[in-house]
Coordinates of C-alpha atoms and ligand atoms in Angstrom, one line a residue:
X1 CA 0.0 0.0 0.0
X2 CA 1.4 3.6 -1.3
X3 CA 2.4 5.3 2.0
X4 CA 1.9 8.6 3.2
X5 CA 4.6 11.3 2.6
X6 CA 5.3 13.6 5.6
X7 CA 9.0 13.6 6.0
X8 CA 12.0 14.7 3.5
X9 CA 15.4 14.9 2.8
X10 CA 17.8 16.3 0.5
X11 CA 21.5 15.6 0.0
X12 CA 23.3 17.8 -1.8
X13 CA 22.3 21.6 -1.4
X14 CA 23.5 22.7 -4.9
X15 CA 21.0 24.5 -7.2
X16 CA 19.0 21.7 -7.4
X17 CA 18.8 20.3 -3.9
X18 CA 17.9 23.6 -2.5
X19 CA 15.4 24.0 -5.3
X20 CA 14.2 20.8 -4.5
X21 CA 14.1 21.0 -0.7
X22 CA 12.0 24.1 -1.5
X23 CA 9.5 22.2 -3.6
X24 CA 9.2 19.8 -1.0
X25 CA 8.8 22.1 2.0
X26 CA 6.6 24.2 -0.1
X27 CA 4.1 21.4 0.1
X28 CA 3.9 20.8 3.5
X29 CA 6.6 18.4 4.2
X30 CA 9.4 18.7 7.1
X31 CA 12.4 19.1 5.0
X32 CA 15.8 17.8 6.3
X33 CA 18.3 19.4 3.6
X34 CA 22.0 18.1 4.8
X35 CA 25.3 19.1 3.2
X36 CA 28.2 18.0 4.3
X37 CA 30.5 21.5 3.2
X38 CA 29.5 24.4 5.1
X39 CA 30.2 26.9 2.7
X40 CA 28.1 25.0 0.3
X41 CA 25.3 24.6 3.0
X42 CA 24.8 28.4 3.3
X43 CA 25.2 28.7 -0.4
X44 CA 22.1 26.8 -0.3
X45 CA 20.3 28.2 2.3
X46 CA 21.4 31.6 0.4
X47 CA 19.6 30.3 -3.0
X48 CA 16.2 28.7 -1.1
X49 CA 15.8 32.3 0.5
X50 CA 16.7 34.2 -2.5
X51 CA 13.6 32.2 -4.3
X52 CA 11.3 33.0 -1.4
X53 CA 12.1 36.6 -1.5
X54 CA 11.5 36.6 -5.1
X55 CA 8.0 34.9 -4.7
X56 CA 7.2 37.3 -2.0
X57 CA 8.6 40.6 -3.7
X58 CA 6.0 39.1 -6.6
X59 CA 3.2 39.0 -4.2
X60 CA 2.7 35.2 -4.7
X61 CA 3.5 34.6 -1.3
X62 CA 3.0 36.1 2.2
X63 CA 6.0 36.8 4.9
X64 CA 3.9 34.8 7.2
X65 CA 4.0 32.0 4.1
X66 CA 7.6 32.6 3.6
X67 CA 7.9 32.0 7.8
X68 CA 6.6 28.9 7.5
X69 CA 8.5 27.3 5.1
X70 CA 11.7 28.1 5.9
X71 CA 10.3 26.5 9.3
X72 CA 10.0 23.1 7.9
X73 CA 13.7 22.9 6.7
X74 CA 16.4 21.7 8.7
X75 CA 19.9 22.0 7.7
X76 CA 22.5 19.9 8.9
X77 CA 25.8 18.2 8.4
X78 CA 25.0 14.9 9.5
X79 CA 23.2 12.2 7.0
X80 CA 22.0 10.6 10.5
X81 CA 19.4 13.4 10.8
X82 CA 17.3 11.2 8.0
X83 CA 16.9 7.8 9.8
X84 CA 13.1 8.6 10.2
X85 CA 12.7 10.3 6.5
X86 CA 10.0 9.0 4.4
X87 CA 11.9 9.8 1.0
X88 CA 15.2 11.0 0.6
X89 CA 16.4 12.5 -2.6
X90 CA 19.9 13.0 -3.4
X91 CA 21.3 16.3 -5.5
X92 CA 25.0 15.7 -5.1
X93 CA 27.6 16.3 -8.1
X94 CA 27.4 13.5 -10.7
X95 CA 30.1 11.1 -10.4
X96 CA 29.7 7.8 -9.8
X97 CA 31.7 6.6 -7.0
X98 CA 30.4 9.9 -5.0
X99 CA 26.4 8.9 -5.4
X100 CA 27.6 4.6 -4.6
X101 CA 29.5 5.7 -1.7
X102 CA 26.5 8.1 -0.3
X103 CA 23.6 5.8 -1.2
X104 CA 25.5 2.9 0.9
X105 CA 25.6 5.3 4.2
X106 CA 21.9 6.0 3.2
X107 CA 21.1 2.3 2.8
X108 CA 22.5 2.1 6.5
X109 CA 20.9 4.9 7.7
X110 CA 17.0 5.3 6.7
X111 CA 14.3 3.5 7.7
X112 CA 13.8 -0.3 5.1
X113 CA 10.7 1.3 3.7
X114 CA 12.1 4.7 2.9
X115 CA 11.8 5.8 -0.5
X116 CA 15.5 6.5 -1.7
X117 CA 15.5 8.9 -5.0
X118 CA 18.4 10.3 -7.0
X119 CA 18.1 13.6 -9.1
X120 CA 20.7 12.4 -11.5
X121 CA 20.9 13.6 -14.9
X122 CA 22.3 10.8 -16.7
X123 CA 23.9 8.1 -14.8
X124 CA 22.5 4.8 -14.5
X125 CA 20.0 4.6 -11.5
X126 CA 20.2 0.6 -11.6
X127 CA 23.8 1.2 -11.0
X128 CA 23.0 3.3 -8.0
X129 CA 20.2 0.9 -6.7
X130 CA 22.8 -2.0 -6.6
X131 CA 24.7 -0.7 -4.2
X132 CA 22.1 -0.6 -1.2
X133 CA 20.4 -3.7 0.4
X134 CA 16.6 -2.3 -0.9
X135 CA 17.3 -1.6 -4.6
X136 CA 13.2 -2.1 -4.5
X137 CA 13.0 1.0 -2.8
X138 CA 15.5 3.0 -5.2
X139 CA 14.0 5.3 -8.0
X140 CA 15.0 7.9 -10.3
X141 CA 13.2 11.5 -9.5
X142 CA 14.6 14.0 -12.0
X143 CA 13.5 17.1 -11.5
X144 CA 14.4 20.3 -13.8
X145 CA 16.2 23.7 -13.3
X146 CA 14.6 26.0 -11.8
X147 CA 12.7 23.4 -9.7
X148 CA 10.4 25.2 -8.0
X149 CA 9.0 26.2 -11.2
X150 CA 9.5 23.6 -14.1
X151 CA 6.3 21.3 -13.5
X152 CA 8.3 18.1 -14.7
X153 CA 9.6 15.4 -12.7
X154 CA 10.7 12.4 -14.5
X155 CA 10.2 9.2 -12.4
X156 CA 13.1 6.9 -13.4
X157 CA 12.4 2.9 -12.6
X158 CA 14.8 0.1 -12.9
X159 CA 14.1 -3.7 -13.1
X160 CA 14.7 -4.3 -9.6
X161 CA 12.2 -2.1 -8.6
X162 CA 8.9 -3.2 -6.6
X163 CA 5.8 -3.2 -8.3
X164 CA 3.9 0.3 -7.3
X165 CA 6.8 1.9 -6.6
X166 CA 7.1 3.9 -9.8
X167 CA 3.4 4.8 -9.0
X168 CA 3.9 5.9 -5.5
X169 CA 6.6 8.1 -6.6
X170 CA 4.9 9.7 -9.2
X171 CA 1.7 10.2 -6.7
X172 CA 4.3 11.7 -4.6
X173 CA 5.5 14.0 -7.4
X174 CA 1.6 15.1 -7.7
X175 CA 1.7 15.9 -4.2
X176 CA 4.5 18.1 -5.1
X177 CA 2.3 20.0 -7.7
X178 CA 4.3 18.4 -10.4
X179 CA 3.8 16.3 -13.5
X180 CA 5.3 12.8 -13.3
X181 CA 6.0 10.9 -16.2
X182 CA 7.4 7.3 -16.0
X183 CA 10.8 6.8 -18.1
X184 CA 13.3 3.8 -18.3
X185 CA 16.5 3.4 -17.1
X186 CA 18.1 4.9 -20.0
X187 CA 20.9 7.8 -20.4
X188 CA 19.5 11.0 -20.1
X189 CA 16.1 9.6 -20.0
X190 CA 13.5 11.6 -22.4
X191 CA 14.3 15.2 -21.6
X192 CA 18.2 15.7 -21.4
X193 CA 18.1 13.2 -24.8
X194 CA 16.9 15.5 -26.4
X195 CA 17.5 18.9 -24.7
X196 CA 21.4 18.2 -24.8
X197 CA 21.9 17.3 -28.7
X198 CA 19.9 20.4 -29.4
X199 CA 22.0 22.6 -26.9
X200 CA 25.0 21.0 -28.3
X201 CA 24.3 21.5 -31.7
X202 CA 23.9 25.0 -30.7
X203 CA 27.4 25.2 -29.3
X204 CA 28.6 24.1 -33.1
X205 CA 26.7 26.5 -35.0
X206 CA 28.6 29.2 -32.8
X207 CA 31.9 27.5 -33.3
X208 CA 31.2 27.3 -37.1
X209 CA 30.2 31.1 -36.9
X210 CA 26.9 30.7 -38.4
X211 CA 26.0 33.6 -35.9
X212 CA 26.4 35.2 -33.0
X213 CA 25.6 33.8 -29.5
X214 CA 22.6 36.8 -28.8
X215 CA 21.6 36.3 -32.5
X216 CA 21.5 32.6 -32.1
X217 CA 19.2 33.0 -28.8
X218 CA 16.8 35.6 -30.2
X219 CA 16.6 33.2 -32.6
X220 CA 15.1 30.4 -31.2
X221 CA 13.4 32.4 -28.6
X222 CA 11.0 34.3 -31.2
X223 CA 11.3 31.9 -34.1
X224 CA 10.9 28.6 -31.9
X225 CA 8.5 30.2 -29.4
X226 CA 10.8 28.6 -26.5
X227 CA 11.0 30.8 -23.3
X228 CA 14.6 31.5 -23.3
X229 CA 17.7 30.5 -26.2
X230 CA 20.2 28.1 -26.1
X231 CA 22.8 29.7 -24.8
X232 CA 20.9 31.7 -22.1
X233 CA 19.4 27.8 -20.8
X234 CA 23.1 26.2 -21.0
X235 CA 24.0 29.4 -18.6
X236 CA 21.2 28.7 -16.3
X237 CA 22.0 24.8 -16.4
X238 CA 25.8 25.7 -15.6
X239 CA 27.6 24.5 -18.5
X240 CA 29.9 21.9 -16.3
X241 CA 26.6 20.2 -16.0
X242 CA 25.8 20.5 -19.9
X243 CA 29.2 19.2 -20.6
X244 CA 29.3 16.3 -18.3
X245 CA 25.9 15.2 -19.7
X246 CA 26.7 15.5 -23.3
X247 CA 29.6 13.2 -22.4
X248 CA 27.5 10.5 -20.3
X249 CA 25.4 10.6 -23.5
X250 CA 28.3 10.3 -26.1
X251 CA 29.5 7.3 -23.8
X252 CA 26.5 5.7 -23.7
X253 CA 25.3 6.2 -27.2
X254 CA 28.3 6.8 -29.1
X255 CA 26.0 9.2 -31.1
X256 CA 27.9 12.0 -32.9
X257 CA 25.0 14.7 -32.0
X258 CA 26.1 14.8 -27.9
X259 CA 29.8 14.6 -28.3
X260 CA 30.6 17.6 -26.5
X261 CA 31.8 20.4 -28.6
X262 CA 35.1 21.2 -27.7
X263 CA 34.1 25.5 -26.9
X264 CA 31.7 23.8 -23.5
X265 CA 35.3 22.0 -22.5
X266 CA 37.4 25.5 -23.3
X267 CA 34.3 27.1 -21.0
X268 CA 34.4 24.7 -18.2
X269 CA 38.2 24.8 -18.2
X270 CA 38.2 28.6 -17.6
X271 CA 35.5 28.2 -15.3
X272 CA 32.8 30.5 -17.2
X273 CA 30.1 27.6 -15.8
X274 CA 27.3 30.5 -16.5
X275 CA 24.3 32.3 -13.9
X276 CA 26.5 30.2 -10.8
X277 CA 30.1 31.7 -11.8
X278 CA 28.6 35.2 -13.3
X279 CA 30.2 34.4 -16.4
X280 CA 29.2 31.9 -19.3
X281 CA 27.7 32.4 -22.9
X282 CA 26.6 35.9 -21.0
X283 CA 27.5 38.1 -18.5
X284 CA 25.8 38.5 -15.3
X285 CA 25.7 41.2 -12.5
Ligands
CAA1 N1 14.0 29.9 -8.7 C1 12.7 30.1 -8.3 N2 11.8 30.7 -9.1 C2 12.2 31.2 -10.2 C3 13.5 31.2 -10.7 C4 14.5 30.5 -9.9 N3 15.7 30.3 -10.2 N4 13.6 31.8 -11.9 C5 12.4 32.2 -12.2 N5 11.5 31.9 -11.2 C6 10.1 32.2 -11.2 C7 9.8 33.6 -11.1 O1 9.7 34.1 -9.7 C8 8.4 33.7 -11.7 O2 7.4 33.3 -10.8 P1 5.9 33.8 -10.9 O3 5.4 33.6 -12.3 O4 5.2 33.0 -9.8 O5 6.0 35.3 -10.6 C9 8.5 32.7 -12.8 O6 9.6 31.8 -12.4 C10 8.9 33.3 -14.2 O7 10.1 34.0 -14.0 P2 10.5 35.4 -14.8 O8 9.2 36.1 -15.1 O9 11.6 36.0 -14.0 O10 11.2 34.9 -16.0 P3 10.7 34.1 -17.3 O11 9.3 34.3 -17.5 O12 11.8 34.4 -18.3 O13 10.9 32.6 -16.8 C11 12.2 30.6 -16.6 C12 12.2 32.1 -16.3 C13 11.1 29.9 -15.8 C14 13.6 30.1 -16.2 C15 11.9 30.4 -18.1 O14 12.8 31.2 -18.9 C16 12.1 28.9 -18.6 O15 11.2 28.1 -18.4 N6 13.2 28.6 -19.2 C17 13.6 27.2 -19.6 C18 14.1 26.5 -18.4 C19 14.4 25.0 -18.8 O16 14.2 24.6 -19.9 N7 14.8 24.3 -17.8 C20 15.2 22.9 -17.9 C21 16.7 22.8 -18.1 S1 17.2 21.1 -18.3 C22 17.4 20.5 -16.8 O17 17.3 21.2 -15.8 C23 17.7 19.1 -16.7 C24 19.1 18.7 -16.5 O18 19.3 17.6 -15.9 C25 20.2 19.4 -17.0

């Protein structure tokens, strides 16, 4: 029987944890959001307030509101702080042996019947699954940037899941005012398939000088209809993460169209990551 939701966590308070922890508190959970580097756990804090100012300074939510949910969250250092969490989702950087060696301490940690969720992009979720005792209980929950406003969550099952457990997690998505949809175990699931070979492509059209980056943006933005350009989305993904995507994807599919192209390596090199570093395809205050 689906269980009741009441309790969170989030591991990792990067863009997207914070986001996430703020989708989750927003709903009514108690939110324990734990990072192990301090200066990355008031970086978070910093973000989740920032998008709580910027609700409130656009009237969509009240102080009192904004009281409220920062009085669900917890931070903390200490994974321990999420033995009695019904779901825990986990936001940390994406390499491998990081998300193995956390999901074994969580495996130790939470209660058998927790829900434990990764928001990976594009590594396998079987692989991360195999390394607890309850891969039954393991799931994909990919959720998009900014979270607390894209409406998607992609619920990401493996074969060792238990039956119902892609459909709790998508009711639990609901819960979160989001749209689940049910994808496969598969690199970059259905979004960042697509999304990256399309942001990638854009990359080469620069590099050939078919136009300029603003040009290229406006572009797509009032031809396309999308709500911001290329480069302007690979800015606000950080374009470490679009690199390290496209080359999951080029791994996995040995498909020309998300072999990195080599101006997102030259970025990430210099560190012009985009929005995070003030720097990327643009320039920001
Ligand atoms: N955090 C919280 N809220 C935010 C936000 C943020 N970072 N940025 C914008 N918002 C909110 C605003 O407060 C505003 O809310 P209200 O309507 O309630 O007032 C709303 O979003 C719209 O914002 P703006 O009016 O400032 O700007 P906009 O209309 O240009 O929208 C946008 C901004 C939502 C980011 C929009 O441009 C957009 O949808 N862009 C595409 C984003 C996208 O494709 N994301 C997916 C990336 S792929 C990914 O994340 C997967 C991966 O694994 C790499």
């Amino acid at each position: 029987m689906a269980r009741a939701f009441r309790t969170a966590g989030v591991v990792g308070l990067g863009t997207m944890g914070a986001g996430i922890a703020e989708v989750f508190a927003r709903a009514g959970l108690e939110v324990t959001g734990v990072e192990v580097d301090p200066g990355a756990l008031e970086r978070g804090r910093g973000h989740l307030t920032r998008s709580l100012d910027r609700a409130v300074g656009r009237g969509r939510l009240t102080e009192a509101g904004r009281a409220e949910i920062m009085g669900r969250i917890t931070f903390t250092d200490s994974l321990a702080a999420l033995a009695g969490a019904d779901v825990v989702v986990e936001a940390i950087p994406e390499v491998m042996d990081y998300k193995r060696a956390l999901f074994a301490d969580l495996d130790r940690v939470c209660r058998p019947d927790a829900v434990l969720a990764t928001n990976t992009s594009s590594l396998p979720v079987t692989a991360i699954a195999a390394t607890t005792s309850r891969p039954g209980r393991v799931v994909g929950m990919h959720f998009f940037n900014p979270a607390p406003v894209m409406r998607l969550v992609e619920v990401v099952h493996t074969m060792v899941a238990e039956d119902g457990l892609a459909a709790e997690v998508a009711e639990l998505a609901r819960l979160l005012g989001k749209t689940p949809v049910t994808v496969g175990d598969r690199a970059g699931f259905v979004v960042n398939r697509l999304l990256l070979a399309y942001l990638n492509h854009a990359a080469t059209l620069l590099e050939q000088g078919v136009a300029a980056v603003g040009d290229i943006d406006a572009a797509m933005r009032d031809g396309a209809g999308l709500p911001m350009g290329p480069f302007a989305l690979m800015d606000l993904i950080g374009l470490d993460v679009v690199y390290e995507v496209c080359e999951v994807l080029f791994q996995e599919t040995r498909d020309r169209r998300h072999a990195p192209a080599p101006i997102l390596r030259e970025m990430v090199t210099a560190g012009l990551l985009g929005r995070k570093s003030g720097r990327g395809f643009h320039a920001y205050g």
